[in-house]
C-alpha positions as MATLAB code, in Angstrom:
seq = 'XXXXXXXXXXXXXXXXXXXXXXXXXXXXXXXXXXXXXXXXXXXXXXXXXXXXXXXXXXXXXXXXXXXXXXXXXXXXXXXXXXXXXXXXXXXXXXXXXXXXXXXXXXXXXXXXXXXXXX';
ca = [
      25.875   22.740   -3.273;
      22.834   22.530   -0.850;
      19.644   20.325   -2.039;
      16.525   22.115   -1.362;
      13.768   19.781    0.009;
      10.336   21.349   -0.771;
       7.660   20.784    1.384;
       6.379   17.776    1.897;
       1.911   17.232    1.669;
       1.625   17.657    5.626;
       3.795   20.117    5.861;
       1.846   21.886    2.926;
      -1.541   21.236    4.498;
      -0.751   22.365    8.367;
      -0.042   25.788    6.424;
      -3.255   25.888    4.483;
      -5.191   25.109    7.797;
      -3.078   27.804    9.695;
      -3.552   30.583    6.969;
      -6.983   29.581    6.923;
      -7.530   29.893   10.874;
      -5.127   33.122   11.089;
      -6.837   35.274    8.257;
     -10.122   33.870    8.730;
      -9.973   31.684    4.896;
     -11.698   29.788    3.193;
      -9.825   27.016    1.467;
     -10.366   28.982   -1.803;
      -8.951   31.541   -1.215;
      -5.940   30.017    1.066;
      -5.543   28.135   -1.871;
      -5.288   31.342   -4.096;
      -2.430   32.787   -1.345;
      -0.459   29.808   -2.068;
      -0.851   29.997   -5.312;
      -2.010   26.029   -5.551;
      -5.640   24.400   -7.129;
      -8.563   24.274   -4.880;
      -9.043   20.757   -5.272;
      -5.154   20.017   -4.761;
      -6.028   22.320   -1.241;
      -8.775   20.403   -0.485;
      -7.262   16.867   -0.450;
      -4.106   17.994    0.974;
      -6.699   19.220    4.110;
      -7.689   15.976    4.052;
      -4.480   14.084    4.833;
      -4.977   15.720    8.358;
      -7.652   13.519    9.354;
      -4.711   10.200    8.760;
      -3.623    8.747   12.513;
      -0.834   10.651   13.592;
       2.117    7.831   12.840;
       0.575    8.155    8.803;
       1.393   11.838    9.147;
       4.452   11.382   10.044;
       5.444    8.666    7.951;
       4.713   11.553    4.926;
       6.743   14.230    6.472;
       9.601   11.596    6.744;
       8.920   10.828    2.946;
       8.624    7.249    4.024;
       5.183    7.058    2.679;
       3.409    8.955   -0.788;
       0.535   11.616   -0.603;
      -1.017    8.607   -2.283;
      -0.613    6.223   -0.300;
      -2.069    8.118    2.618;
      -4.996    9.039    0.095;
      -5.699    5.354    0.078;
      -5.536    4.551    3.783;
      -7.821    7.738    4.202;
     -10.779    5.039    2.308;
      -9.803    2.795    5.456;
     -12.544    4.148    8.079;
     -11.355    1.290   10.689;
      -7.944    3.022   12.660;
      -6.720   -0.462   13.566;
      -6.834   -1.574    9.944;
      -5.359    1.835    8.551;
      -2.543    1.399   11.131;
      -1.644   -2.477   10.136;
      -1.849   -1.166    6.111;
       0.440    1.772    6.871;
       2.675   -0.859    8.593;
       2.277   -3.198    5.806;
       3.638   -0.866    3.437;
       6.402   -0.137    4.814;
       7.686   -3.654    5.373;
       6.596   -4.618    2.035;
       7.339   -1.250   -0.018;
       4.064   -1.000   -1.173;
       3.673    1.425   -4.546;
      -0.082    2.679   -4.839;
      -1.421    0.808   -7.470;
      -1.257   -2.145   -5.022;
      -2.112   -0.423   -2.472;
      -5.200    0.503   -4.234;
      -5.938   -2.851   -4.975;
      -5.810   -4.095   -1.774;
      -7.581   -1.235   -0.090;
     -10.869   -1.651   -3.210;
     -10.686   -5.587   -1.379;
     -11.001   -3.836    1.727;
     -13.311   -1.647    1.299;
     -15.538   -3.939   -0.611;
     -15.388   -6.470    1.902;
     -16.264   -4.276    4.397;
     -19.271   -2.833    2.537;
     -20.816   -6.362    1.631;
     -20.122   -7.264    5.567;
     -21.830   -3.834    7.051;
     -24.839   -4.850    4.330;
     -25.624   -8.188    5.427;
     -24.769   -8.112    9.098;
     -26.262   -4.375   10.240;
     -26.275   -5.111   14.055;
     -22.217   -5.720   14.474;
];
């Protein structure tokens, strides 16, 4: 017998931005046509603004909806790129992930703070 993938989260948000664009949407409602949460809608959306290798990676199942919900915190492509690689050489779950990324992000935060003009 057959094993039925479902959908995958890009997959699944390429369709809410299509119904959306087609039947003139809002993500409430193309939410309520596909019969999922509006917040669920929502973040899926948001996985479309991850570099296009990240996308990929998620439709190949190589990486998690969460994991690409972490490198979306990274706003620096080069550094979302080298985590993305990062985890897949070092099968990365999310809870590290996250941990790392927080580091990141923190970092990056106290450095934009104290040196404004870089």
């Amino acid at each position: 017998m057959w094993k039925t993938i479902s959908p995958n989260a890009i997959e699944i948000a390429i369709k809410i931005k299509e119904l959306q664009l087609k039947e003139s949407l809002t993500i409430k409602e193309t939410a309520l046509k596909l019969n999922i949460t509006y917040d669920k809608a929502k973040f899926l959306l948001t996985l479309l603004n991850l570099e296009e290798e990240v996308k990929i990676a998620i439709k190949l199942n190589l990486l998690k909806e969460s994991h690409g919900k972490q490198l979306l915190r990274l706003n620096d492509r080069e550094i979302q790129l080298r985590m993305y690689l990062f985890i897949l050489s070092h099968k990365t779950s999310f809870r590290e992930l996250k941990k790392i990324v927080d580091k990141i992000v923190k970092y990056n935060d106290y450095d934009r703070e104290n040196y404004p003009y870089h």
